[in-house]
Amino acid sequence: MAKRKKEDNIEKSNPLADNVHIKGAGTVQNEIITDTLKNNYMPYAMSVILSRAIPEIDGLKPSHRKLLYTMYNMGLLQGGTVKSANIVGRTMQLNPHGDGPIYDTMVRLSSGNESLLYPYIQSKGNFGKAYSKNMMYAASRYTEAKLAPICHELFDDIKSDTVDFVDNYDNTMKEPTLLPVTFPSILCNVTTGIAVGMASSIASFNLKEICDTTVALMKNPDHCVSDTLVAPDFVGGGFVLYDKEELDKIYETGRGSVKVRARYSYDKKYNCIDITQIPPTTTSEAVIDKVVELVKSNKIKEISDIRDETDLSGLKITVDLKRGTDPDMFMNKLYKMTPLQDTFSCNFNVLIKGRPVVLGVKGILNEWIDFRLECIRRRISFNLDKKKKQLHLLKGLSKILLDIDKAIKIVRETDNENEVVPNLMIGFGIDEVQAEYVAEIKLRHLNREYILKRIKDIELLENDIETLEATLQSKNKMKKIIISELETVSNKYDTGRKSDVLYDVEEVDVTETVEIADYPVTLFLSEQGYLKKIKTANLRLSGEQKLKEGDKMLPEIECSNKDELLFFTNMCQVYKSKADDFIDNKASVLGEYVPSKLEMQENEQVVYMAVVNDYSGYMLFAFENGKFAKVDMASYATKTNRKKLINAYSSKAPLAQAMYIREDTDIVLCSSSGRMLLINTAGILPKTTKDTQGISAMKLKKTHKVVSMHLYKEGEFEKAWRFRAKNLPAAGALLSEADIAEQITF
């Protein structure tokens, strides 16, 4: 009984018990996953596309527009700067996404950050730099800002009913859906955004070139854009590599890519290169990191130091060159191998009347012209309506001129205030609006001079109204207004191109510029894979070779610094390198760990190193099962710079020994039973297939295997004919007592 009562209490305290009236609550419903995604994800995707990531025809995203409009309402188009924190807080009345994203937006729009070719915000304080990821901007409480002068072109028409206004997120304020920009701002600043399933990447162009192109299109719809629009122009400067075919593709379709190259100068006195402008797609840290990486991998050897010397005067990356380095050839090498030459990918995706569309430059300008024509039409209509209302009032005032005393008498003799307007309407035959206007005239203005001056304005207003109506009826006249505004903007804000254009740039093959020093070296490779390269001239001064505990040094090899090294591994692979890739060392160090330097796989170890200079000769492979392979060394030569070759030798049986020979010679195979077989390699046909199994060379019993292979030394055997077989495979012979004694003396 007590247990039942306890369960009843639990049921009463369960909050779900109060929700039994909700339809479908607590039940599992089967729903197709595609329907769930469509119903739940599509609204989010549309919100990101339409309200966040993709710019509209005024060149702004909603976050940009809300911020700039807030600053405009704060009166920051004139006067001094105010704290950024104040601006951010006020912007939250329109943008509810938090102060962090708002301040990030403000930083990008500022002149101090150098993200935009024509920044909308004048900044004061540390706003960071777009070309450096480490130069972070200060907190909003430390910085100040105001609207830049160019924002006059964004807001001067906004009070003339040129654009629509909507409620903000809590219906307490109004905000514009677009700004009535007087120039094609969408193509004057870089705009990038990633939405859901689509993205936008719009390059920036020079203001004067864009305005000239727009004017030319308005005069001639068939105008060729490339005649007036040379190439994109980026805030970071640099050089744009001219590619007419690719640029025409961007102008026509809105898709394509532009190559941008860094700008540098050579200081002969200090033998260094100063890089002062870089592509907009990279940062100074990325450039330095890439150069350091190339130096560590021995792909660049012409520099002695690289450092970031950026200061208040701007970006500066300094590269100290080694003596004798050609700076121009070296920079061509850096252009090829680092982000100092990069590609800006274009995807001109724009929201046109709430619909994302990818348009070329010509298409965007035509859409902007239509947008601006509508703004001009609405502005003229607004001014026309305003002047008509004023004319209507003045015409009522002109009737008062006929008898001012009568008007005064009507007002004085009217007992009730609310009857003044009706009595004036009756006395002079004017409507209520006109009578209200007359009734509000100050006593000091009830003189003939004042009224005559106002009446003279009637003629001016009638002329203005006639002109405005004529303009409103003529599309060509409205276009002339736009053309005049564009010319004014061009003359007022043009600062010249920042990115120069390079024509007919020749691609330089950087492999031809690599020169490797040629001097004799001695290579020391240990069994555990440590390699030391010591200059032969310094070898006599070297002491005992340092090794890890339990490691053993393999026979040393004398060669040139220009020779190639082939490292055969226990995983049947070969890694190609150059002796020059390894630094000159001393006997007192362990050397460089080859598996790590060549980025070998886990547990992959070097089993043999071959030193070659012309890929002549043969590779010999002796396998534990008695097989013997002779592979032409040319099979390992590659036309490309591949660093790794798979299937370097057969994996069918364990490898006993590998050996490189320049010409045919005698070699000795040794088995675990003590037998030795003398073979002349000239009797074995070479193979071009690297992983060939070869031929059966040595007969073995089931429990025995081949353990090693070495070059035959003259006099090694007392009776060499005993170990040499007429036909293969052969079992070989055991050492005699005389042979054993001879082995000890070697």
XYZ file of C-alpha atoms in Angstrom:
746
model
C 0.000 0.000 0.000
C 2.879 2.343 0.902
C 4.621 1.472 -2.363
C 1.523 2.367 -4.418
C 1.211 5.712 -2.636
C 4.862 6.525 -3.381
C 4.322 5.850 -7.101
C 1.288 8.178 -7.124
C 3.401 10.986 -5.635
C 6.086 10.487 -8.284
C 3.481 10.673 -11.045
C 2.092 13.915 -9.640
C 5.569 15.507 -9.487
C 6.488 14.475 -13.023
C 6.418 17.601 -15.250
C 5.536 15.491 -18.260
C 2.267 14.625 -16.628
C 1.182 18.244 -17.061
C 1.855 18.188 -20.819
C -0.441 15.347 -21.797
C -2.701 17.864 -23.543
C 0.066 18.686 -26.114
C -0.679 16.952 -29.395
C 1.872 14.254 -30.189
C 3.862 14.804 -26.980
C 5.775 11.729 -25.826
C 5.155 9.754 -29.011
C 7.781 8.623 -31.517
C 6.946 9.563 -35.094
C 8.414 8.070 -38.235
C 9.566 10.802 -40.609
C 11.608 10.663 -43.809
C 15.065 12.160 -43.227
C 14.895 14.259 -46.399
C 11.678 15.861 -45.163
C 13.291 16.635 -41.791
C 16.271 18.292 -43.486
C 14.020 20.246 -45.816
C 11.773 21.506 -43.037
C 14.490 22.305 -40.485
C 17.674 23.104 -42.409
C 16.356 24.993 -45.415
C 15.099 27.998 -43.400
C 18.527 28.293 -41.790
C 20.265 28.017 -45.167
C 18.048 30.710 -46.654
C 18.704 32.977 -43.657
C 22.477 32.672 -44.089
C 22.259 33.299 -47.834
C 19.866 36.249 -47.695
C 20.782 37.880 -44.388
C 24.450 37.257 -43.695
C 27.006 36.040 -46.213
C 26.114 37.329 -49.688
C 26.394 41.075 -50.502
C 23.613 43.035 -52.187
C 23.774 45.534 -55.041
C 24.899 48.350 -52.718
C 28.027 46.301 -51.978
C 27.146 45.671 -48.346
C 26.109 42.731 -46.228
C 23.407 43.323 -43.578
C 25.978 43.541 -40.767
C 27.923 46.230 -42.647
C 24.765 48.203 -43.432
C 23.481 48.120 -39.849
C 26.798 49.351 -38.489
C 27.214 52.192 -40.990
C 23.600 53.324 -40.606
C 23.991 53.410 -36.821
C 27.102 55.570 -37.167
C 25.203 57.847 -39.564
C 22.396 58.269 -37.023
C 25.029 59.092 -34.392
C 26.139 62.054 -36.492
C 29.569 60.572 -37.206
C 29.603 61.804 -40.790
C 30.854 65.075 -39.360
C 32.781 66.004 -36.245
C 35.337 63.969 -34.350
C 35.749 60.304 -33.511
C 34.000 58.470 -30.672
C 34.898 55.322 -28.779
C 34.332 52.149 -30.753
C 32.643 50.532 -27.755
C 29.977 53.244 -27.902
C 29.363 52.566 -31.599
C 29.220 48.809 -31.035
C 26.699 49.191 -28.227
C 24.431 51.429 -30.302
C 24.652 49.035 -33.266
C 23.211 46.241 -31.141
C 19.852 48.013 -31.439
C 19.876 46.795 -35.070
C 22.209 43.805 -34.917
C 21.461 41.320 -32.094
C 24.449 39.022 -32.771
C 26.677 40.373 -30.010
C 29.428 42.933 -29.626
C 32.233 40.639 -30.819
C 30.978 40.131 -34.401
C 29.967 43.799 -34.649
C 33.453 44.978 -33.682
C 35.028 42.471 -36.098
C 32.909 44.013 -38.853
C 33.944 47.504 -37.806
C 37.635 46.548 -37.883
C 37.376 45.213 -41.428
C 35.625 48.375 -42.666
C 38.228 50.655 -41.094
C 41.137 52.410 -42.760
C 43.555 51.190 -40.096
C 43.045 47.503 -40.860
C 43.798 47.969 -44.580
C 41.259 45.389 -45.731
C 39.351 47.644 -48.131
C 40.553 49.653 -51.101
C 38.087 52.419 -50.152
C 37.390 52.069 -46.394
C 34.123 53.396 -45.001
C 35.399 54.106 -41.482
C 38.164 56.436 -40.349
C 39.913 54.784 -37.436
C 42.043 55.986 -34.561
C 44.078 53.509 -32.557
C 45.221 49.958 -33.195
C 42.860 48.224 -35.624
C 45.351 45.484 -36.568
C 46.459 44.707 -40.105
C 44.839 42.457 -42.697
C 48.272 41.356 -43.949
C 49.313 39.988 -40.549
C 47.521 37.405 -38.444
C 49.701 38.202 -35.415
C 49.013 41.962 -35.393
C 45.737 41.796 -33.504
C 43.492 44.813 -33.048
C 42.955 46.464 -29.671
C 39.737 46.110 -27.679
C 36.854 48.419 -28.591
C 37.285 50.471 -25.421
C 40.708 51.650 -26.608
C 39.922 52.598 -30.224
C 37.885 55.370 -31.834
C 36.152 55.792 -35.171
C 33.947 57.945 -37.400
C 32.557 57.656 -40.918
C 34.956 58.317 -43.791
C 34.170 61.177 -46.229
C 33.239 58.680 -48.948
C 30.198 57.730 -46.833
C 28.546 60.952 -48.067
C 27.996 58.964 -51.259
C 26.193 56.304 -49.222
C 23.866 58.492 -47.148
C 23.246 61.883 -48.780
C 20.094 60.632 -50.547
C 18.754 58.444 -47.761
C 16.296 61.107 -46.447
C 14.742 61.572 -49.888
C 12.757 58.319 -49.832
C 15.265 56.665 -52.207
C 15.215 53.268 -50.444
C 12.764 51.220 -48.403
C 12.895 51.008 -44.611
C 11.850 48.035 -42.471
C 11.474 47.362 -38.756
C 14.477 46.148 -36.804
C 14.440 42.809 -34.979
C 12.305 44.069 -32.066
C 10.124 46.505 -34.057
C 11.384 49.551 -32.155
C 13.357 51.207 -34.961
C 13.502 51.473 -38.715
C 16.510 50.510 -40.843
C 17.166 50.721 -44.600
C 17.048 47.589 -46.740
C 19.726 49.098 -49.024
C 21.843 52.233 -49.059
C 21.434 54.643 -52.033
C 25.105 54.510 -53.088
C 26.013 56.983 -55.828
C 28.767 54.740 -57.295
C 29.080 50.944 -57.869
C 30.617 50.275 -54.456
C 30.085 46.532 -54.860
C 33.009 46.390 -57.303
C 35.250 48.856 -55.469
C 35.970 46.774 -52.361
C 36.862 43.121 -51.844
C 33.886 41.175 -50.493
C 34.025 37.512 -49.508
C 31.434 35.340 -47.818
C 30.605 31.667 -47.325
C 26.919 30.804 -47.137
C 25.254 27.371 -47.187
C 25.903 25.618 -50.473
C 27.306 28.757 -52.094
C 29.940 31.440 -51.606
C 30.879 34.869 -52.881
C 34.292 36.344 -53.682
C 34.309 39.755 -55.365
C 37.575 41.432 -56.350
C 38.103 45.166 -55.925
C 38.593 47.548 -58.856
C 39.868 51.083 -59.146
C 37.107 53.632 -58.472
C 37.857 55.805 -61.513
C 37.976 52.792 -63.864
C 34.659 51.485 -62.501
C 32.978 54.902 -62.816
C 34.320 55.356 -66.364
C 33.104 51.888 -67.318
C 29.644 52.555 -65.854
C 29.374 55.848 -67.747
C 30.462 54.144 -70.966
C 27.846 51.394 -70.470
C 25.103 53.963 -69.912
C 26.042 55.710 -73.125
C 26.547 52.492 -75.097
C 25.063 49.193 -73.819
C 27.402 47.295 -76.178
C 30.520 48.863 -74.666
C 33.434 46.410 -74.181
C 34.229 46.431 -70.459
C 37.919 45.597 -70.944
C 38.440 48.833 -72.893
C 37.992 50.927 -69.740
C 38.488 48.385 -66.933
C 42.127 47.286 -66.996
C 42.312 44.761 -64.141
C 41.423 44.366 -60.450
C 43.113 46.704 -57.987
C 43.938 45.556 -54.445
C 44.504 47.560 -51.278
C 47.794 45.761 -50.624
C 49.200 46.845 -53.983
C 51.603 44.413 -55.632
C 51.451 43.466 -59.290
C 48.490 41.979 -61.165
C 49.625 39.601 -63.909
C 47.628 40.515 -66.987
C 45.837 37.604 -68.649
C 43.337 38.974 -71.157
C 41.534 35.684 -71.670
C 41.033 35.119 -67.937
C 40.018 38.742 -67.285
C 37.497 38.695 -70.134
C 36.066 35.535 -68.582
C 35.655 37.332 -65.226
C 34.110 40.379 -66.888
C 31.646 38.182 -68.772
C 30.787 35.367 -66.331
C 31.931 36.538 -62.890
C 34.130 33.485 -62.417
C 37.861 33.118 -62.889
C 41.126 33.909 -61.139
C 43.676 36.702 -60.992
C 47.364 36.192 -60.259
C 48.853 38.754 -57.880
C 52.588 39.123 -57.264
C 54.416 40.809 -54.369
C 56.434 44.008 -54.807
C 60.059 44.166 -53.658
C 63.162 46.334 -53.818
C 66.842 45.348 -53.671
C 69.234 47.092 -51.297
C 72.675 46.724 -52.875
C 74.473 48.189 -49.862
C 73.248 45.493 -47.459
C 72.663 42.787 -50.127
C 69.075 42.252 -49.031
C 65.577 42.246 -50.509
C 62.759 44.292 -48.923
C 59.262 42.951 -49.665
C 56.771 45.772 -49.058
C 53.560 44.568 -50.737
C 52.071 41.069 -50.805
C 48.976 39.469 -52.408
C 45.647 39.944 -50.574
C 45.244 36.191 -50.081
C 48.232 35.702 -47.776
C 49.924 37.133 -44.684
C 53.482 38.079 -43.805
C 53.676 35.164 -41.344
C 52.587 32.668 -44.012
C 55.278 33.963 -46.376
C 58.036 33.752 -43.753
C 56.950 30.287 -42.579
C 57.001 28.978 -46.159
C 60.474 30.397 -46.841
C 61.794 28.883 -43.598
C 60.287 25.525 -44.565
C 62.007 25.665 -47.971
C 65.323 26.536 -46.348
C 65.048 23.623 -43.923
C 64.325 21.235 -46.806
C 67.351 22.610 -48.723
C 65.180 23.779 -51.611
C 66.373 27.349 -51.074
C 70.020 28.031 -50.251
C 70.474 31.602 -51.418
C 69.442 33.328 -48.173
C 71.148 33.719 -44.823
C 68.264 35.269 -42.873
C 64.636 36.375 -43.166
C 62.789 38.600 -40.697
C 59.666 40.709 -40.314
C 60.564 44.416 -40.061
C 56.999 45.718 -40.258
C 56.574 48.995 -38.380
C 54.379 52.101 -38.379
C 55.464 52.885 -41.939
C 53.928 49.627 -43.204
C 54.699 46.054 -44.217
C 58.333 45.055 -44.674
C 59.797 41.558 -44.934
C 63.589 41.605 -45.242
C 65.535 38.739 -46.825
C 69.329 38.722 -46.461
C 71.013 37.142 -49.501
C 74.230 35.180 -49.706
C 77.064 36.661 -51.707
C 76.737 36.231 -55.473
C 72.951 35.668 -55.495
C 71.016 37.286 -58.346
C 68.080 39.039 -56.562
C 65.741 38.994 -59.582
C 66.315 35.308 -60.313
C 65.922 34.517 -56.629
C 62.598 36.395 -56.437
C 61.342 34.490 -59.496
C 62.113 31.358 -57.524
C 60.179 32.658 -54.493
C 57.235 33.621 -56.717
C 57.083 30.030 -57.904
C 57.484 28.347 -54.525
C 55.831 30.675 -51.964
C 52.624 32.732 -51.524
C 54.514 35.817 -52.748
C 52.670 35.049 -55.972
C 49.137 33.869 -55.309
C 45.783 33.581 -57.009
C 42.641 35.512 -56.095
C 39.646 33.382 -57.075
C 36.619 35.323 -58.304
C 33.011 34.251 -57.801
C 30.790 37.310 -58.270
C 27.732 36.017 -56.413
C 25.356 38.900 -55.590
C 21.855 39.177 -54.141
C 19.609 40.819 -56.730
C 16.094 41.503 -55.408
C 16.470 38.728 -52.861
C 17.847 36.169 -55.310
C 21.517 35.040 -55.422
C 22.910 35.412 -58.951
C 26.443 35.006 -60.318
C 27.069 37.896 -62.704
C 30.013 39.268 -64.626
C 31.227 42.834 -64.231
C 28.969 44.004 -67.055
C 25.932 42.282 -65.533
C 26.580 43.754 -62.076
C 27.005 47.266 -63.495
C 23.771 46.972 -65.464
C 21.951 45.863 -62.308
C 23.489 48.773 -60.389
C 22.383 51.218 -63.102
C 18.797 49.931 -62.785
C 19.021 50.229 -58.990
C 20.402 53.771 -59.175
C 17.769 54.814 -61.741
C 15.090 53.733 -59.269
C 16.811 55.731 -56.513
C 16.919 58.815 -58.766
C 13.244 58.332 -59.707
C 12.226 58.122 -56.066
C 14.357 61.124 -55.140
C 12.846 63.236 -57.920
C 9.332 62.125 -56.944
C 10.055 63.010 -53.317
C 11.384 66.474 -54.226
C 8.569 67.020 -56.722
C 5.922 66.227 -54.129
C 7.658 68.496 -51.634
C 7.764 71.414 -54.082
C 4.143 70.904 -55.102
C 3.090 71.118 -51.467
C 5.137 74.277 -51.017
C 3.666 75.788 -54.193
C 0.189 74.995 -52.962
C 0.858 76.859 -49.703
C 2.319 79.888 -51.474
C -0.652 80.124 -53.810
C -2.888 80.336 -50.763
C -0.606 83.041 -49.369
C -0.864 85.004 -52.627
C -4.622 85.328 -52.139
C -4.021 86.962 -48.764
C -2.030 89.645 -50.602
C -5.264 90.933 -52.112
C -6.484 92.113 -48.716
C -4.178 91.693 -45.715
C -6.431 93.855 -43.564
C -9.317 91.523 -44.274
C -7.307 88.570 -43.074
C -6.393 90.405 -39.871
C -9.998 91.440 -39.353
C -11.212 87.830 -39.749
C -8.749 86.606 -37.169
C -9.532 89.429 -34.713
C -13.285 89.102 -34.997
C -13.332 85.318 -34.614
C -14.378 84.467 -31.075
C -13.121 80.862 -30.950
C -9.609 79.771 -31.998
C -10.850 76.655 -33.759
C -12.998 78.802 -36.049
C -10.061 80.869 -37.430
C -9.152 78.376 -40.152
C -12.754 77.835 -41.387
C -13.358 81.595 -41.498
C -10.154 82.158 -43.536
C -11.240 79.385 -45.923
C -14.601 81.115 -46.432
C -13.169 84.618 -46.597
C -10.506 83.906 -49.264
C -11.682 80.721 -50.952
C -8.661 78.631 -49.909
C -8.513 75.066 -48.611
C -7.787 73.934 -45.095
C -4.047 73.311 -45.609
C -3.556 76.798 -47.052
C -5.675 78.390 -44.341
C -3.669 76.570 -41.634
C -0.442 77.859 -43.157
C -1.783 81.472 -43.234
C -3.034 81.217 -39.675
C 0.444 80.158 -38.429
C 2.206 83.200 -39.947
C 3.902 85.291 -37.260
C 2.603 88.766 -36.584
C 5.925 90.306 -37.668
C 5.462 88.717 -41.117
C 2.106 90.275 -41.764
C 3.587 92.908 -43.997
C 3.493 93.394 -47.737
C 7.263 92.956 -48.194
C 7.344 89.472 -46.659
C 4.353 88.284 -48.632
C 5.725 89.666 -51.920
C 9.019 87.834 -51.365
C 7.158 84.561 -50.801
C 5.031 85.099 -53.899
C 8.146 85.577 -56.042
C 9.125 82.024 -55.049
C 6.010 80.747 -56.836
C 7.551 81.306 -60.248
C 10.772 79.553 -59.240
C 8.823 76.625 -57.822
C 6.738 76.310 -60.972
C 9.899 76.204 -63.087
C 11.466 73.618 -60.768
C 8.341 71.479 -60.850
C 8.222 71.636 -64.614
C 11.901 70.590 -64.802
C 11.446 67.741 -62.323
C 8.380 66.419 -64.135
C 10.241 66.506 -67.434
C 13.188 64.662 -65.873
C 10.884 62.094 -64.315
C 9.398 61.340 -67.721
C 12.807 60.961 -69.420
C 15.118 58.027 -68.680
C 17.954 59.705 -70.566
C 17.777 62.766 -68.321
C 17.931 60.579 -65.232
C 20.949 58.800 -66.707
C 22.641 62.175 -67.182
C 22.167 62.833 -63.469
C 23.827 59.497 -62.647
C 26.672 60.220 -65.076
C 27.237 63.624 -63.474
C 27.325 62.054 -60.002
C 29.752 59.360 -61.137
C 32.110 61.945 -62.614
C 31.980 63.929 -59.372
C 32.719 60.825 -57.266
C 35.548 59.817 -59.598
C 37.236 63.216 -59.408
C 36.713 63.539 -55.657
C 37.834 60.149 -54.350
C 40.175 58.694 -56.979
C 43.625 58.015 -55.502
C 45.131 56.182 -58.470
C 45.853 52.478 -58.867
C 47.607 50.680 -56.031
C 48.242 47.437 -57.957
C 50.330 47.861 -61.087
C 49.633 45.635 -64.090
C 52.364 43.433 -65.568
C 51.973 42.487 -69.219
C 53.669 39.564 -71.003
C 55.212 38.009 -67.888
C 57.486 35.089 -68.744
C 57.283 32.031 -66.528
C 60.760 31.115 -65.277
C 61.724 27.487 -64.743
C 63.157 27.653 -61.242
C 64.846 24.267 -61.583
C 67.337 25.844 -63.952
C 68.393 28.378 -61.345
C 69.394 25.744 -58.753
C 73.172 25.464 -58.591
C 74.734 22.868 -56.307
C 78.267 23.333 -55.067
C 80.629 20.593 -56.318
C 83.237 19.422 -53.812
C 84.383 15.986 -52.544
C 82.634 14.605 -49.458
C 82.684 11.390 -47.467
C 79.423 9.804 -46.351
C 79.072 7.812 -43.143
C 75.856 5.792 -42.716
C 75.136 3.837 -39.547
C 73.054 0.681 -39.272
C 70.341 2.582 -37.392
C 70.005 5.156 -40.203
C 72.119 8.167 -39.148
C 73.982 9.861 -42.002
C 76.945 12.215 -41.694
C 78.375 14.177 -44.618
C 81.904 15.417 -43.971
C 84.038 17.379 -46.416
C 86.876 15.105 -47.485
C 89.329 17.960 -46.989
C 88.322 18.137 -43.309
C 88.271 14.394 -42.743
C 91.869 14.111 -41.580
C 91.151 16.626 -38.825
C 88.122 14.668 -37.611
C 88.288 12.455 -34.597
C 86.419 9.230 -33.881
C 82.912 8.986 -35.363
C 80.214 9.449 -32.735
C 77.526 6.731 -32.631
C 74.489 5.880 -30.553
C 74.932 3.033 -28.104
C 74.536 -0.283 -29.924
C 74.867 1.321 -33.386
C 77.561 0.434 -35.920
C 79.036 2.408 -38.813
C 78.768 0.931 -42.302
C 81.649 1.305 -44.790
C 82.257 4.964 -45.706
C 81.653 6.185 -49.256
C 83.578 8.948 -51.046
C 81.592 10.948 -53.589
C 80.743 14.446 -54.813
C 78.334 16.856 -53.125
C 76.336 16.854 -56.392
C 75.779 13.063 -56.443
C 72.364 11.512 -55.859
C 71.603 9.163 -52.985
C 69.171 6.257 -53.240
C 68.010 4.870 -49.897
C 66.503 1.373 -50.190
C 64.272 0.483 -47.243
C 62.908 -2.648 -45.582
C 59.493 -1.916 -47.160
C 60.708 -2.437 -50.744
C 60.774 1.297 -51.422
C 63.538 3.665 -52.488
C 63.838 7.332 -51.470
C 65.821 9.657 -53.707
C 67.812 12.569 -52.386
C 71.001 14.491 -53.073
C 74.156 14.627 -51.018
C 73.691 18.394 -51.041
C 70.367 17.965 -49.185
C 72.337 16.940 -46.098
C 74.288 19.537 -44.168
C 78.051 19.327 -43.726
C 78.720 17.741 -40.361
C 81.522 16.826 -38.003
C 82.575 13.455 -36.636
C 81.530 14.559 -33.148
C 77.793 14.630 -33.984
C 75.344 11.782 -34.593
C 74.331 13.083 -38.020
C 70.900 13.418 -39.577
C 68.320 10.682 -39.061
C 67.463 9.598 -42.613
C 63.944 8.126 -41.997
C 62.859 11.386 -40.374
C 64.500 13.661 -42.941
C 62.983 11.808 -45.894
C 59.617 11.400 -44.121
C 59.580 7.609 -44.253
C 56.725 5.540 -42.929
C 56.534 4.276 -39.378
C 59.039 1.466 -38.677
C 60.625 1.965 -42.126
C 64.411 1.645 -42.007
C 67.272 2.048 -44.509
C 68.829 -1.253 -45.601
C 71.189 0.072 -48.288
C 72.393 3.394 -49.706
C 73.529 3.715 -53.336
C 75.473 6.762 -54.548
C 75.024 7.556 -58.266
C 75.762 10.427 -60.614
C 74.608 9.230 -64.057
C 72.401 6.171 -63.339
C 74.790 3.809 -65.099
C 75.543 0.296 -63.797
C 73.309 -2.158 -61.985
C 71.584 -2.853 -58.684
C 72.116 -6.382 -57.369
C 69.675 -8.016 -54.969
C 70.375 -11.308 -53.185
C 67.313 -12.856 -51.511
C 67.278 -15.321 -48.617
C 65.605 -18.018 -50.778
C 68.599 -18.135 -53.154
C 67.140 -15.840 -55.820
C 69.408 -13.248 -57.389
C 68.250 -10.132 -59.339
C 70.236 -7.771 -61.540
C 68.335 -4.524 -62.290
C 69.497 -1.842 -64.701
C 70.182 1.311 -62.678
C 68.424 3.399 -65.358
C 65.150 1.920 -64.089
C 65.456 4.189 -61.031
C 65.961 7.381 -63.029
C 62.904 9.650 -63.289
C 62.190 12.631 -65.538
C 60.224 14.361 -62.790
C 61.494 15.199 -59.322
C 59.826 12.254 -57.633
C 61.342 11.580 -54.240
C 59.853 8.150 -53.612
C 59.544 5.021 -55.771
C 57.532 2.005 -54.695
C 58.328 -1.613 -55.639
C 62.046 -0.836 -55.640
C 62.818 -4.563 -55.419
C 60.912 -7.829 -55.099
C 58.901 -8.467 -51.963
C 58.364 -12.190 -52.662
C 61.253 -13.184 -50.376
C 63.231 -11.416 -47.618
C 66.217 -9.411 -48.856
C 69.609 -10.682 -47.751
C 71.791 -7.991 -49.329
C 71.622 -5.145 -51.903
C 74.590 -3.772 -53.797
C 75.281 -1.157 -56.476
C 77.974 -1.880 -59.101
C 79.065 0.431 -61.917
C 80.147 -2.478 -64.171
C 79.989 -6.256 -64.188
C 82.237 -7.951 -61.654
C 82.598 -11.057 -59.480
C 80.448 -11.294 -56.380
C 80.199 -13.882 -53.632
C 76.926 -15.227 -52.172
C 77.140 -16.626 -48.649
C 74.632 -19.034 -47.082
C 73.867 -19.822 -43.451
C 75.415 -23.283 -43.950
C 78.835 -21.709 -44.627
C 78.780 -22.382 -48.363
C 79.889 -19.672 -50.759
C 79.086 -19.229 -54.446
C 81.220 -17.143 -56.817
C 79.240 -15.509 -59.645
C 80.261 -13.134 -62.419
C 77.374 -10.714 -63.002
C 78.152 -10.521 -66.750
C 76.548 -13.949 -67.107
C 73.218 -12.688 -65.781
C 70.893 -10.663 -68.000
C 69.815 -7.330 -66.495
C 66.113 -6.583 -66.006
C 64.299 -3.260 -66.400
C 61.502 -4.285 -64.031
C 62.578 -3.131 -60.587
C 60.648 -5.736 -58.575
C 61.789 -8.733 -60.618
C 62.398 -11.970 -58.655
C 65.514 -12.609 -60.703
C 66.965 -16.068 -61.219
C 67.650 -19.018 -58.947
C 71.312 -18.619 -58.112
C 72.075 -20.696 -55.016
C 70.732 -24.119 -54.112
C 69.722 -24.282 -50.471
C 68.475 -26.889 -48.070
C 65.162 -26.206 -46.367
C 66.723 -24.976 -43.147
C 69.343 -22.782 -44.839
C 69.212 -19.316 -46.441
C 71.412 -16.734 -48.108
C 72.739 -14.355 -45.463
C 75.025 -11.928 -47.319
C 76.711 -10.887 -50.554
C 80.014 -9.088 -51.156
C 82.475 -8.222 -53.906
C 85.060 -10.888 -54.631
C 88.595 -9.902 -53.688
C 91.419 -11.354 -55.738
C 93.069 -14.150 -53.724
C 90.134 -14.513 -51.349
C 89.946 -18.257 -52.169
C 92.969 -20.599 -52.647
C 91.136 -22.417 -55.446
C 88.535 -20.040 -56.773
C 87.333 -22.538 -59.399
C 85.836 -24.641 -56.558
C 83.336 -21.850 -55.757
C 82.493 -20.877 -59.336
C 79.658 -22.896 -60.930
C 79.262 -23.565 -64.632
C 75.502 -23.452 -64.393
C 73.066 -21.811 -62.008
C 71.589 -22.591 -59.576
C 74.513 -24.120 -57.734
C 75.176 -25.064 -54.128
C 78.619 -23.426 -53.914
C 81.431 -24.819 -51.786
C 82.598 -24.845 -48.175
C 85.772 -23.037 -47.199
C 88.892 -25.149 -46.930
C 91.395 -24.707 -44.063
C 93.601 -22.670 -46.371
C 90.599 -20.488 -47.346
C 89.713 -19.940 -43.704
C 93.255 -18.858 -42.967
C 93.138 -16.566 -45.998
C 89.833 -15.063 -44.771
C 91.447 -14.148 -41.465
C 94.230 -12.224 -43.183
C 91.791 -10.062 -45.175
